[in-house]
C-alpha cells in the first residue's frame, strides 16, 4: 500500500500528545506516517500549525463537530491547517431511529457541505456502531443516510464499528461505492470494549477484504483505547498496511 494513502487519527495518541506533543508527532513521522487526522482541532490548532510542517506531516482530514459548533470557525481552522475534508465525528444514537430522523441529519450535513464549499472544503460523516445496528426500511441506517445525502457529502466509514454494528463491511462498502473516501482501519475482538482493540492484522476484523472493497479510500489507522504503549500498535499497524516489518 502506498505510504501516501495512510494516515493516523491523532485521537489514538491523545495521552502521548498530552505528555509530549512534539515528541509524539516526531515519533509518528519516524514510524513512517506522512498524514494524520486531527481531533480537538480548534483547541490544538496553534500547536498543530507549527508542529505539523516541522515533522513533515499533512492533515488532509479533521474531525470537527460541525453540527454542534461554530461552522465558520471550524472552516477557518481547517483552512489554516491545510485540511481539505472536515468530518463530523458523531451524532447521538437517538437520532437514528426513524426515516425522519435520518433525513434531518442528512439535511444538516447537506447544508454544512454547501457552506463548506464556499471555503474550498468537503464535508464528511464518520460512523460508530449504532448507525449500522439501527435499521430503517430494511437497510442499515447509515445506508439510509447515504441515500439522502447530496453528492458533495462523503463518508468516512469506521470499519471496526461497522462490523460491531452487524454489517458485512466489504459488502457495505461495495454498496456505498465512491461516496466512501476514507476508512477508519482498526482491529480487535469486534466488541464494544475499546481496550480490546489491537494492531491492524492482530484481531478478528477481515481487514484485507475490507480494504479490497474500497481500494482508493484513505486508510486512517485508529485505536479508541489500548492497554499499554499505544505507539506499539500504531507502528505495527503501519507495517501491516505497508507490508513491511516493524521498525526495531
Coordinates of N, CA and C in Angstrom, one line a residue:
X1 N 0.8 -1.2 0.0 CA 0.0 0.0 0.0 C 0.9 1.2 0.0
X2 N 0.6 2.2 -0.9 CA 1.4 3.4 -0.9 C 1.3 4.2 0.5
X3 N 2.5 4.6 0.9 CA 2.6 5.4 2.1 C 1.6 6.6 2.2
X4 N 1.5 7.2 1.0 CA 0.7 8.4 0.9 C -0.8 8.2 1.1
X5 N -1.2 6.9 1.1 CA -2.6 6.6 1.3 C -2.9 6.2 2.8
X6 N -1.9 6.4 3.6 CA -2.1 6.0 5.1 C -2.1 7.3 5.9
X7 N -2.9 7.2 7.0 CA -3.0 8.3 7.9 C -3.2 7.7 9.3
X8 N -3.0 8.6 10.3 CA -3.2 8.1 11.7 C -4.2 9.2 12.4
X9 N -5.2 8.7 12.9 CA -6.1 9.6 13.7 C -5.4 9.9 15.0
X10 N -5.1 11.1 15.3 CA -4.4 11.5 16.4 C -5.1 11.3 17.7
X11 N -6.4 11.1 17.7 CA -7.1 10.7 18.9 C -6.5 9.4 19.5
X12 N -5.9 8.6 18.7 CA -5.3 7.3 19.1 C -4.2 7.6 20.2
X13 N -3.4 8.7 19.9 CA -2.3 9.0 20.8 C -2.5 10.2 21.6
X14 N -3.7 10.4 22.0 CA -4.1 11.7 22.8 C -3.3 11.7 24.1
X15 N -3.1 10.6 24.8 CA -2.4 10.6 26.1 C -0.9 10.9 25.8
X16 N -0.4 10.4 24.7 CA 1.0 10.7 24.4 C 1.2 12.2 24.0
X17 N 0.3 12.7 23.3 CA 0.3 14.1 23.0 C 0.3 15.0 24.2
X18 N -0.5 14.6 25.2 CA -0.6 15.4 26.4 C 0.7 15.3 27.2
X19 N 1.4 14.2 27.1 CA 2.7 14.1 27.8 C 3.8 14.8 27.0
X20 N 3.9 14.7 25.7 CA 5.0 15.2 24.9 C 4.5 15.4 23.5
X21 N 3.9 16.6 23.2 CA 3.3 16.9 22.0 C 4.2 16.7 20.8
X22 N 5.3 17.5 20.9 CA 6.3 17.5 19.8 C 7.0 16.1 19.6
X23 N 7.3 15.5 20.7 CA 8.0 14.2 20.6 C 7.1 13.1 20.0
X24 N 5.8 13.2 20.3 CA 4.9 12.2 19.8 C 4.7 12.3 18.3
X25 N 4.6 13.6 17.8 CA 4.5 13.8 16.4 C 5.8 13.4 15.7
X26 N 6.9 13.7 16.3 CA 8.2 13.2 15.7 C 8.2 11.7 15.6
X27 N 7.7 11.0 16.6 CA 7.8 9.5 16.6 C 6.8 9.0 15.5
X28 N 5.7 9.6 15.3 CA 4.7 9.2 14.3 C 5.4 9.4 12.9
X29 N 6.1 10.5 12.7 CA 6.8 10.7 11.4 C 7.9 9.7 11.3
X30 N 8.6 9.3 12.3 CA 9.7 8.4 12.3 C 9.2 7.0 11.9
X31 N 8.0 6.6 12.4 CA 7.4 5.3 12.0 C 7.2 5.3 10.5
X32 N 6.8 6.4 9.9 CA 6.6 6.4 8.5 C 5.4 7.1 8.1
X33 N 4.5 7.5 9.0 CA 3.3 8.2 8.6 C 3.6 9.6 8.1
X34 N 3.0 10.0 7.0 CA 3.1 11.3 6.4 C 1.9 12.1 6.5
X35 N 0.8 11.4 7.0 CA -0.5 12.1 7.1 C -1.1 11.7 8.5
X36 N -1.8 12.7 9.1 CA -2.6 12.5 10.3 C -4.0 13.0 10.1
X37 N -4.9 12.5 11.0 CA -6.2 13.1 11.0 C -6.4 13.7 12.4
X38 N -6.9 15.0 12.3 CA -7.0 15.8 13.5 C -8.2 15.5 14.4
X39 N -8.1 15.7 15.7 CA -9.2 15.8 16.6 C -9.0 17.0 17.5
X40 N -10.1 17.4 18.2 CA -9.9 18.5 19.1 C -9.2 19.7 18.4
X41 N -9.7 19.9 17.1 CA -8.9 20.7 16.2 C -8.7 22.1 16.6
X42 N -9.8 22.7 17.1 CA -9.8 24.1 17.5 C -8.8 24.3 18.6
X43 N -8.9 23.5 19.6 CA -8.1 23.6 20.8 C -6.6 23.4 20.5
X44 N -6.3 22.5 19.6 CA -4.9 22.2 19.3 C -4.3 23.0 18.1
X45 N -5.1 23.9 17.5 CA -4.8 24.5 16.3 C -3.4 25.2 16.3
X46 N -3.2 26.0 17.4 CA -2.0 26.8 17.4 C -0.7 25.9 17.5
X47 N -0.8 24.8 18.2 CA 0.3 23.9 18.3 C 0.5 23.1 17.0
X48 N -0.6 22.7 16.4 CA -0.5 21.9 15.2 C 0.0 22.7 14.1
X49 N -0.3 24.0 14.0 CA 0.1 24.8 12.9 C 1.6 24.9 12.8
X50 N 2.3 24.9 13.9 CA 3.8 24.9 13.9 C 4.4 23.5 13.8
X51 N 3.8 22.6 14.5 CA 4.4 21.2 14.6 C 4.2 20.4 13.3
X52 N 3.1 20.4 12.7 CA 2.8 19.6 11.5 C 3.9 19.7 10.4
X53 N 4.2 21.0 10.0 CA 5.2 21.1 9.0 C 6.6 20.8 9.5
X54 N 6.8 21.0 10.8 CA 8.1 20.7 11.3 C 8.5 19.2 11.1
X55 N 7.5 18.3 11.3 CA 7.7 16.9 11.2 C 7.2 16.3 9.9
X56 N 7.0 17.2 8.9 CA 6.6 16.7 7.6 C 5.3 16.0 7.5
X57 N 4.3 16.4 8.4 CA 3.0 15.8 8.5 C 2.0 16.7 7.8
X58 N 1.1 16.1 7.0 CA 0.0 16.8 6.5 C -1.3 16.2 7.1
X59 N -2.3 17.1 7.1 CA -3.6 16.7 7.8 C -4.7 16.9 6.7
X60 N -4.9 16.0 5.8 CA -6.0 16.2 4.8 C -7.4 16.1 5.4
X61 N -7.5 15.4 6.6 CA -8.9 15.3 7.2 C -8.8 15.7 8.6
X62 N -9.9 16.2 9.1 CA -10.1 16.6 10.6 C -11.5 16.3 11.0
X63 N -11.6 15.8 12.3 CA -12.9 15.7 12.9 C -13.3 17.0 13.6
X64 N -14.3 17.6 13.1 CA -14.9 18.8 13.7 C -16.4 18.7 13.8
X65 N -16.9 19.0 15.0 CA -18.4 18.8 15.2 C -19.2 19.9 14.6
X66 N -19.2 19.9 13.3 CA -19.9 21.0 12.5 C -21.4 21.1 12.8
X67 N -22.0 20.1 13.3 CA -23.4 20.2 13.6 C -23.7 20.7 14.9
X68 N -22.7 20.9 15.7 CA -22.8 21.4 17.1 C -22.1 22.7 17.3
X69 N -21.0 22.9 16.6 CA -20.1 24.0 16.8 C -20.2 25.1 15.8
X70 N -19.5 26.2 16.0 CA -19.5 27.3 15.1 C -18.8 26.9 13.8
X71 N -19.6 26.8 12.7 CA -19.1 26.2 11.5 C -18.0 27.2 10.8
X72 N -18.3 28.5 10.9 CA -17.3 29.4 10.3 C -16.0 29.3 10.9
X73 N -15.9 29.2 12.2 CA -14.7 29.0 12.9 C -14.0 27.7 12.6
X74 N -14.8 26.6 12.5 CA -14.3 25.3 12.1 C -13.7 25.3 10.7
X75 N -14.4 26.0 9.8 CA -13.8 26.1 8.4 C -12.5 26.9 8.4
X76 N -12.5 28.0 9.2 CA -11.3 28.8 9.2 C -10.1 28.0 9.8
X77 N -10.3 27.2 10.8 CA -9.3 26.4 11.4 C -8.8 25.4 10.4
X78 N -9.7 24.7 9.7 CA -9.4 23.7 8.8 C -8.5 24.3 7.7
X79 N -8.8 25.5 7.2 CA -8.0 26.1 6.1 C -6.6 26.4 6.6
X80 N -6.6 26.9 7.8 CA -5.3 27.3 8.4 C -4.3 26.1 8.5
X81 N -4.9 24.9 8.8 CA -4.1 23.7 9.0 C -3.9 22.9 7.7
X82 N -4.4 23.3 6.6 CA -4.3 22.6 5.4 C -5.2 21.4 5.2
X83 N -6.3 21.4 6.0 CA -7.3 20.3 5.9 C -8.1 20.6 4.7
X84 N -8.5 19.5 4.0 CA -9.4 19.7 2.9 C -10.8 19.0 3.1
X85 N -10.8 18.1 4.0 CA -12.1 17.4 4.3 C -12.4 17.5 5.8
X86 N -13.5 18.1 6.1 CA -13.9 18.2 7.5 C -15.0 17.2 7.8
X87 N -14.8 16.3 8.8 CA -15.6 15.2 9.1 C -16.4 15.3 10.4
X88 N -17.7 15.2 10.3 CA -18.5 15.2 11.5 C -18.2 13.9 12.3
X89 N -17.7 13.9 13.5 CA -17.3 12.7 14.1 C -18.4 11.8 14.7
X90 N -19.5 12.4 15.0 CA -20.6 11.5 15.6 C -21.9 12.4 15.8
X91 N -23.0 11.7 15.9 CA -24.2 12.3 16.3 C -24.8 11.4 17.5
X92 N -25.9 11.8 18.0 CA -26.5 11.0 19.1 C -27.2 9.7 18.6
X93 N -27.0 8.6 19.2 CA -27.7 7.4 18.8 C -29.2 7.5 18.7
X94 N -29.8 8.4 19.5 CA -31.2 8.6 19.5 C -31.7 9.2 18.2
X95 N -30.8 9.8 17.4 CA -31.2 10.5 16.2 C -31.3 9.5 15.0
X96 N -31.1 8.2 15.2 CA -31.0 7.2 14.1 C -32.2 6.2 14.2
X97 N -33.3 6.6 14.7 CA -34.3 5.6 15.0 C -35.5 5.6 13.9
X98 N -35.5 6.6 13.1 CA -36.6 6.7 12.1 C -36.1 7.4 10.8
X99 N -36.9 7.2 9.8 CA -36.5 7.8 8.5 C -36.5 9.3 8.6
X100 N -37.4 9.9 9.3 CA -37.5 11.3 9.5 C -36.2 11.8 10.2
X101 N -35.8 11.1 11.3 CA -34.6 11.5 12.0 C -33.4 11.5 11.0
X102 N -33.3 10.5 10.2 CA -32.1 10.4 9.3 C -32.2 11.5 8.2
X103 N -33.4 11.8 7.7 CA -33.5 12.9 6.8 C -33.1 14.2 7.4
X104 N -33.3 14.4 8.7 CA -32.9 15.6 9.4 C -31.4 15.7 9.4
X105 N -30.7 14.6 9.8 CA -29.3 14.6 9.8 C -28.7 14.9 8.4
X106 N -29.3 14.2 7.4 CA -28.8 14.5 6.0 C -29.0 15.9 5.6
X107 N -30.1 16.5 6.0 CA -30.3 17.9 5.7 C -29.2 18.8 6.3
X108 N -28.9 18.5 7.6 CA -27.9 19.3 8.2 C -26.5 19.1 7.6
X109 N -26.2 17.9 7.2 CA -24.9 17.7 6.6 C -24.9 18.3 5.2
X110 N -26.0 18.2 4.5 CA -26.0 18.9 3.2 C -25.8 20.4 3.3
X111 N -26.5 21.0 4.3 CA -26.3 22.4 4.5 C -24.9 22.8 4.8
X112 N -24.3 22.0 5.7 CA -22.9 22.2 6.1 C -22.0 22.1 4.9
X113 N -22.3 21.1 4.0 CA -21.4 20.9 2.9 C -21.5 22.1 1.9
X114 N -22.7 22.6 1.7 CA -22.9 23.8 0.9 C -22.1 25.0 1.4
X115 N -22.1 25.2 2.7 CA -21.3 26.3 3.3 C -19.8 26.0 3.2
X116 N -19.4 24.7 3.4 CA -18.0 24.4 3.3 C -17.4 24.6 1.9
X117 N -18.3 24.4 0.9 CA -17.8 24.5 -0.5 C -17.3 25.9 -0.8
X118 N -18.0 26.9 -0.1 CA -17.6 28.3 -0.3 C -16.2 28.5 0.2
X119 N -15.7 27.6 1.1 CA -14.3 27.7 1.7 C -13.4 26.7 1.0
X120 N -13.8 26.1 0.0 CA -13.0 25.1 -0.7 C -12.8 23.8 0.1
X121 N -13.8 23.5 0.9 CA -13.7 22.3 1.8 C -14.8 21.3 1.5
X122 N -14.6 20.1 1.8 CA -15.5 19.0 1.7 C -16.0 18.6 3.1
X123 N -17.2 18.2 3.2 CA -17.8 17.7 4.5 C -18.0 16.2 4.4
X124 N -17.7 15.5 5.5 CA -18.0 14.1 5.6 C -18.6 13.7 6.9
X125 N -19.0 12.4 7.0 CA -19.6 11.9 8.2 C -18.9 10.6 8.6
X126 N -18.6 10.4 9.9 CA -17.9 9.2 10.4 C -18.9 8.5 11.3
X127 N -19.0 7.2 11.1 CA -20.0 6.4 11.9 C -19.4 5.7 13.1
X128 N -20.3 5.3 14.0 CA -20.0 4.4 15.1 C -20.8 3.1 14.9
X129 N -21.1 2.4 15.9 CA -21.8 1.1 15.6 C -23.3 1.3 15.5
X130 N -23.8 2.3 16.1 CA -25.3 2.4 16.2 C -25.9 2.8 14.8
X131 N -25.2 3.4 13.9 CA -25.7 3.7 12.6 C -25.9 2.5 11.8
X132 N -25.2 1.4 12.1 CA -25.3 0.1 11.4 C -26.3 -0.8 12.2
X133 N -26.3 -0.7 13.5 CA -27.2 -1.5 14.3 C -28.6 -1.2 14.0
X134 N -28.9 0.1 13.9 CA -30.3 0.6 13.6 C -30.6 0.3 12.1
X135 N -31.8 -0.1 11.9 CA -32.3 -0.4 10.5 C -33.5 0.5 10.2
X136 N -33.5 1.0 9.0 CA -34.6 1.8 8.5 C -35.0 1.3 7.1
X137 N -36.2 1.0 7.0 CA -36.7 0.4 5.7 C -35.9 -0.8 5.3
X138 N -35.5 -1.6 6.2 CA -34.8 -2.8 6.0 C -33.3 -2.7 5.7
X139 N -32.8 -1.5 5.7 CA -31.3 -1.3 5.5 C -30.7 -0.7 6.7
X140 N -29.4 -0.8 6.7 CA -28.6 -0.1 7.8 C -28.9 1.4 7.7
X141 N -29.1 2.0 8.9 CA -29.4 3.4 8.9 C -28.3 4.3 8.2
X142 N -27.1 3.8 8.2 CA -26.0 4.6 7.5 C -26.3 4.6 6.0
X143 N -26.8 3.5 5.5 CA -27.1 3.5 4.1 C -28.3 4.4 3.8
X144 N -29.3 4.4 4.7 CA -30.4 5.3 4.5 C -29.9 6.8 4.5
X145 N -29.0 7.1 5.4 CA -28.4 8.4 5.4 C -27.8 8.7 4.0
X146 N -27.0 7.8 3.5 CA -26.3 8.0 2.2 C -27.3 8.3 1.1
X147 N -28.5 7.6 1.2 CA -29.5 7.8 0.1 C -30.0 9.2 0.1
X148 N -29.9 9.9 1.3 CA -30.4 11.3 1.4 C -29.4 12.4 1.4
X149 N -28.1 12.0 1.1 CA -27.0 13.0 1.1 C -26.8 13.6 -0.2
X150 N -26.5 14.9 -0.3 CA -26.0 15.5 -1.5 C -24.8 14.8 -2.0
X151 N -24.5 14.9 -3.3 CA -23.4 14.2 -3.9 C -22.1 14.7 -3.2
X152 N -22.1 16.0 -2.7 CA -20.9 16.6 -2.2 C -20.4 16.0 -0.9
X153 N -21.3 15.3 -0.2 CA -21.0 14.8 1.2 C -20.4 13.4 1.1
X154 N -19.2 13.3 1.7 CA -18.5 12.0 1.6 C -18.7 11.2 3.0
X155 N -18.4 10.0 2.9 CA -18.4 9.1 4.2 C -17.0 8.7 4.5
X156 N -16.7 8.7 5.8 CA -15.5 8.0 6.3 C -16.1 6.9 7.2
X157 N -16.0 5.7 6.6 CA -16.6 4.5 7.3 C -15.6 4.0 8.3
X158 N -16.0 4.0 9.5 CA -15.2 3.3 10.6 C -15.5 1.8 10.5
X159 N -14.6 1.1 9.9 CA -14.9 -0.3 9.5 C -15.0 -1.2 10.8
X160 N -14.3 -0.9 11.8 CA -14.5 -1.7 13.0 C -15.8 -1.5 13.6
X161 N -16.3 -0.3 13.8 CA -17.6 0.0 14.4 C -18.7 -0.5 13.5
X162 N -18.5 -0.5 12.2 CA -19.5 -1.0 11.3 C -19.6 -2.5 11.5
X163 N -18.5 -3.2 11.7 CA -18.6 -4.6 12.0 C -19.3 -4.9 13.3
X164 N -18.9 -4.1 14.3 CA -19.6 -4.3 15.6 C -21.1 -4.1 15.5
X165 N -21.5 -3.2 14.6 CA -22.9 -2.9 14.4 C -23.7 -3.9 13.7
X166 N -22.9 -4.9 13.2 CA -23.6 -6.0 12.5 C -23.5 -6.0 11.0
X167 N -22.7 -5.1 10.4 CA -22.6 -5.0 9.0 C -21.6 -6.0 8.4
X168 N -21.9 -6.6 7.2 CA -20.9 -7.2 6.4 C -20.1 -6.1 5.7
X169 N -19.0 -5.7 6.3 CA -18.3 -4.5 5.9 C -17.9 -4.4 4.4
X170 N -17.3 -5.5 3.9 CA -16.9 -5.4 2.5 C -18.2 -5.2 1.6
X171 N -19.3 -5.9 1.9 CA -20.5 -5.7 1.1 C -21.1 -4.3 1.3
X172 N -21.0 -3.8 2.5 CA -21.5 -2.4 2.8 C -20.7 -1.4 2.0
X173 N -19.4 -1.6 2.0 CA -18.5 -0.6 1.2 C -18.8 -0.7 -0.3
X174 N -19.1 -1.9 -0.8 CA -19.4 -2.1 -2.2 C -20.7 -1.3 -2.5
X175 N -21.7 -1.4 -1.6 CA -23.0 -0.7 -1.9 C -22.8 0.8 -1.8
X176 N -22.0 1.3 -0.8 CA -21.8 2.7 -0.7 C -21.0 3.3 -1.8
X177 N -20.1 2.5 -2.4 CA -19.4 2.9 -3.6 C -18.4 4.1 -3.4
X178 N -18.5 5.0 -4.4 CA -17.5 6.1 -4.4 C -17.7 7.2 -3.3
X179 N -18.9 7.1 -2.7 CA -19.1 8.1 -1.6 C -18.1 7.9 -0.4
X180 N -17.6 6.7 -0.3 CA -16.6 6.4 0.8 C -15.2 6.8 0.3
X181 N -14.8 7.9 0.9 CA -13.4 8.5 0.6 C -12.4 8.2 1.6
X182 N -12.8 7.7 2.8 CA -11.8 7.4 3.9 C -12.4 6.3 4.7
X183 N -11.5 5.5 5.3 CA -11.8 4.4 6.2 C -11.1 4.6 7.5
X184 N -11.7 4.3 8.6 CA -11.0 4.1 9.8 C -10.7 2.6 9.9
X185 N -9.4 2.3 9.9 CA -8.9 0.9 9.9 C -8.5 0.6 11.3
X186 N -9.2 -0.3 11.9 CA -8.8 -0.8 13.2 C -9.2 -2.2 13.4
X187 N -8.7 -2.8 14.5 CA -8.9 -4.3 14.7 C -9.1 -4.5 16.1
X188 N -9.5 -5.7 16.4 CA -9.8 -6.1 17.8 C -10.7 -7.3 17.9
X189 N -11.5 -7.4 18.9 CA -12.3 -8.6 19.1 C -13.8 -8.4 18.6
X190 N -14.0 -7.2 18.0 CA -15.4 -6.9 17.4 C -16.4 -6.8 18.5
X191 N -16.0 -6.2 19.7 CA -17.0 -5.9 20.7 C -16.9 -4.4 21.0
X192 N -17.8 -4.0 22.0 CA -17.8 -2.6 22.4 C -16.7 -2.2 23.4
X193 N -15.8 -3.2 23.7 CA -14.7 -3.0 24.6 C -13.6 -2.3 23.9
X194 N -13.4 -1.0 24.1 CA -12.4 -0.3 23.4 C -11.0 -0.8 23.7
X195 N -10.8 -1.2 25.0 CA -9.5 -1.6 25.4 C -9.1 -3.0 24.8
X196 N -10.0 -3.6 24.1 CA -9.7 -4.9 23.4 C -9.2 -4.7 22.0
X197 N -9.1 -3.4 21.6 CA -8.6 -3.1 20.3 C -7.1 -3.4 20.2
X198 N -6.6 -3.8 19.0 CA -5.2 -4.2 18.8 C -4.7 -3.6 17.5
X199 N -3.5 -3.9 17.2 CA -2.9 -3.5 15.9 C -3.7 -4.1 14.8
X200 N -3.7 -3.4 13.7 CA -4.4 -3.9 12.5 C -3.7 -5.2 12.1
X201 N -4.5 -6.2 11.8 CA -4.0 -7.5 11.5 C -3.9 -8.5 12.6
X202 N -4.1 -8.0 13.9 CA -4.0 -8.9 15.0 C -5.3 -9.3 15.6
X203 N -6.4 -8.8 15.1 CA -7.7 -9.1 15.6 C -8.6 -10.0 14.6
X204 N -9.9 -9.9 14.8 CA -10.8 -10.7 14.0 C -11.4 -10.0 12.9
X205 N -11.2 -8.7 12.7 CA -11.8 -8.0 11.6 C -11.1 -8.4 10.2
X206 N -11.9 -8.7 9.2 CA -11.4 -9.1 7.9 C -10.8 -7.9 7.2
X207 N -9.7 -7.4 7.6 CA -9.1 -6.2 7.2 C -8.8 -6.2 5.7
X208 N -8.2 -7.3 5.2 CA -7.8 -7.4 3.8 C -9.0 -7.3 2.9
X209 N -10.1 -8.0 3.2 CA -11.3 -8.0 2.4 C -11.9 -6.6 2.4
X210 N -11.8 -5.9 3.6 CA -12.4 -4.6 3.7 C -11.6 -3.6 2.8
X211 N -10.3 -3.7 2.9 CA -9.5 -2.7 2.1 C -9.7 -3.0 0.6
X212 N -9.9 -4.2 0.2 CA -10.1 -4.5 -1.2 C -11.4 -4.0 -1.7
X213 N -12.4 -3.8 -0.8 CA -13.7 -3.3 -1.2 C -13.7 -1.8 -1.4
X214 N -12.7 -1.1 -0.9 CA -12.5 0.4 -1.1 C -11.1 0.7 -1.4
X215 N -10.6 0.3 -2.6 CA -9.2 0.4 -2.8 C -8.6 1.8 -2.9
X216 N -9.4 2.8 -3.1 CA -8.8 4.1 -3.3 C -9.0 5.0 -2.0
X217 N -9.8 4.5 -1.1 CA -10.1 5.3 0.1 C -8.9 5.5 1.0
X218 N -8.8 6.7 1.6 CA -7.7 7.0 2.5 C -7.8 6.0 3.7
X219 N -6.7 5.4 4.1 CA -6.7 4.4 5.3 C -6.2 5.2 6.5
X220 N -7.1 5.3 7.5 CA -6.8 6.1 8.7 C -6.8 5.1 9.8
X221 N -5.6 4.8 10.3 CA -5.4 3.9 11.5 C -5.9 4.6 12.7
X222 N -6.6 3.8 13.5 CA -7.1 4.3 14.8 C -7.3 3.2 15.8
X223 N -6.9 3.5 17.1 CA -7.4 2.7 18.2 C -8.1 3.6 19.2
X224 N -9.3 3.3 19.6 CA -10.0 4.1 20.5 C -9.4 4.1 21.9
X225 N -8.8 2.9 22.2 CA -8.1 2.8 23.5 C -7.2 1.6 23.4
X226 N -6.3 1.5 24.4 CA -5.3 0.4 24.3 C -4.7 0.2 25.7
X227 N -4.4 -1.0 26.1 CA -3.7 -1.3 27.3 C -2.2 -1.4 27.0
X228 N -1.5 -0.4 27.5 CA 0.0 -0.4 27.2 C 0.4 0.8 26.3
X229 N 1.6 0.7 25.8 CA 2.1 1.8 25.0 C 1.5 1.8 23.6
X230 N 0.6 2.7 23.3 CA -0.2 2.7 22.1 C 0.6 2.9 20.9
X231 N 1.8 3.4 21.0 CA 2.7 3.6 19.8 C 3.1 2.3 19.2
X232 N 3.1 1.2 20.1 CA 3.5 -0.1 19.5 C 2.5 -0.6 18.5
X233 N 1.1 -0.6 18.8 CA 0.2 -1.0 17.7 C 0.1 0.0 16.6
X234 N 0.4 1.3 16.9 CA 0.4 2.3 15.8 C 1.5 2.0 14.8
X235 N 2.7 1.6 15.3 CA 3.8 1.2 14.4 C 3.4 -0.1 13.7
X236 N 2.9 -1.1 14.4 CA 2.7 -2.4 13.8 C 1.6 -2.3 12.8
X237 N 0.6 -1.4 13.0 CA -0.5 -1.2 12.0 C 0.1 -0.7 10.7
X238 N 1.0 0.3 10.9 CA 1.6 0.9 9.7 C 2.4 -0.2 8.9
X239 N 3.1 -1.0 9.6 CA 3.9 -2.0 9.0 C 3.0 -3.0 8.3
X240 N 1.9 -3.4 8.9 CA 1.0 -4.4 8.3 C 0.4 -3.8 7.0
X241 N 0.0 -2.6 7.1 CA -0.7 -2.0 5.9 C 0.3 -1.7 4.8
X242 N 1.6 -1.5 5.1 CA 2.6 -1.3 4.1 C 3.2 -2.6 3.6
X243 N 2.9 -3.7 4.3 CA 3.5 -5.0 4.0 C 5.0 -5.0 4.4
X244 N 5.3 -4.3 5.5 CA 6.7 -4.1 6.0 C 6.9 -4.8 7.3
X245 N 8.1 -5.1 7.7 CA 8.5 -5.5 9.0 C 8.5 -4.2 9.9
X246 N 8.0 -4.3 11.2 CA 8.0 -3.1 12.1 C 9.5 -2.7 12.3
X247 N 9.7 -1.4 12.6 CA 11.0 -0.9 13.0 C 11.4 -1.6 14.3
X248 N 12.6 -1.7 14.5 CA 13.1 -2.2 15.8 C 13.4 -1.1 16.7

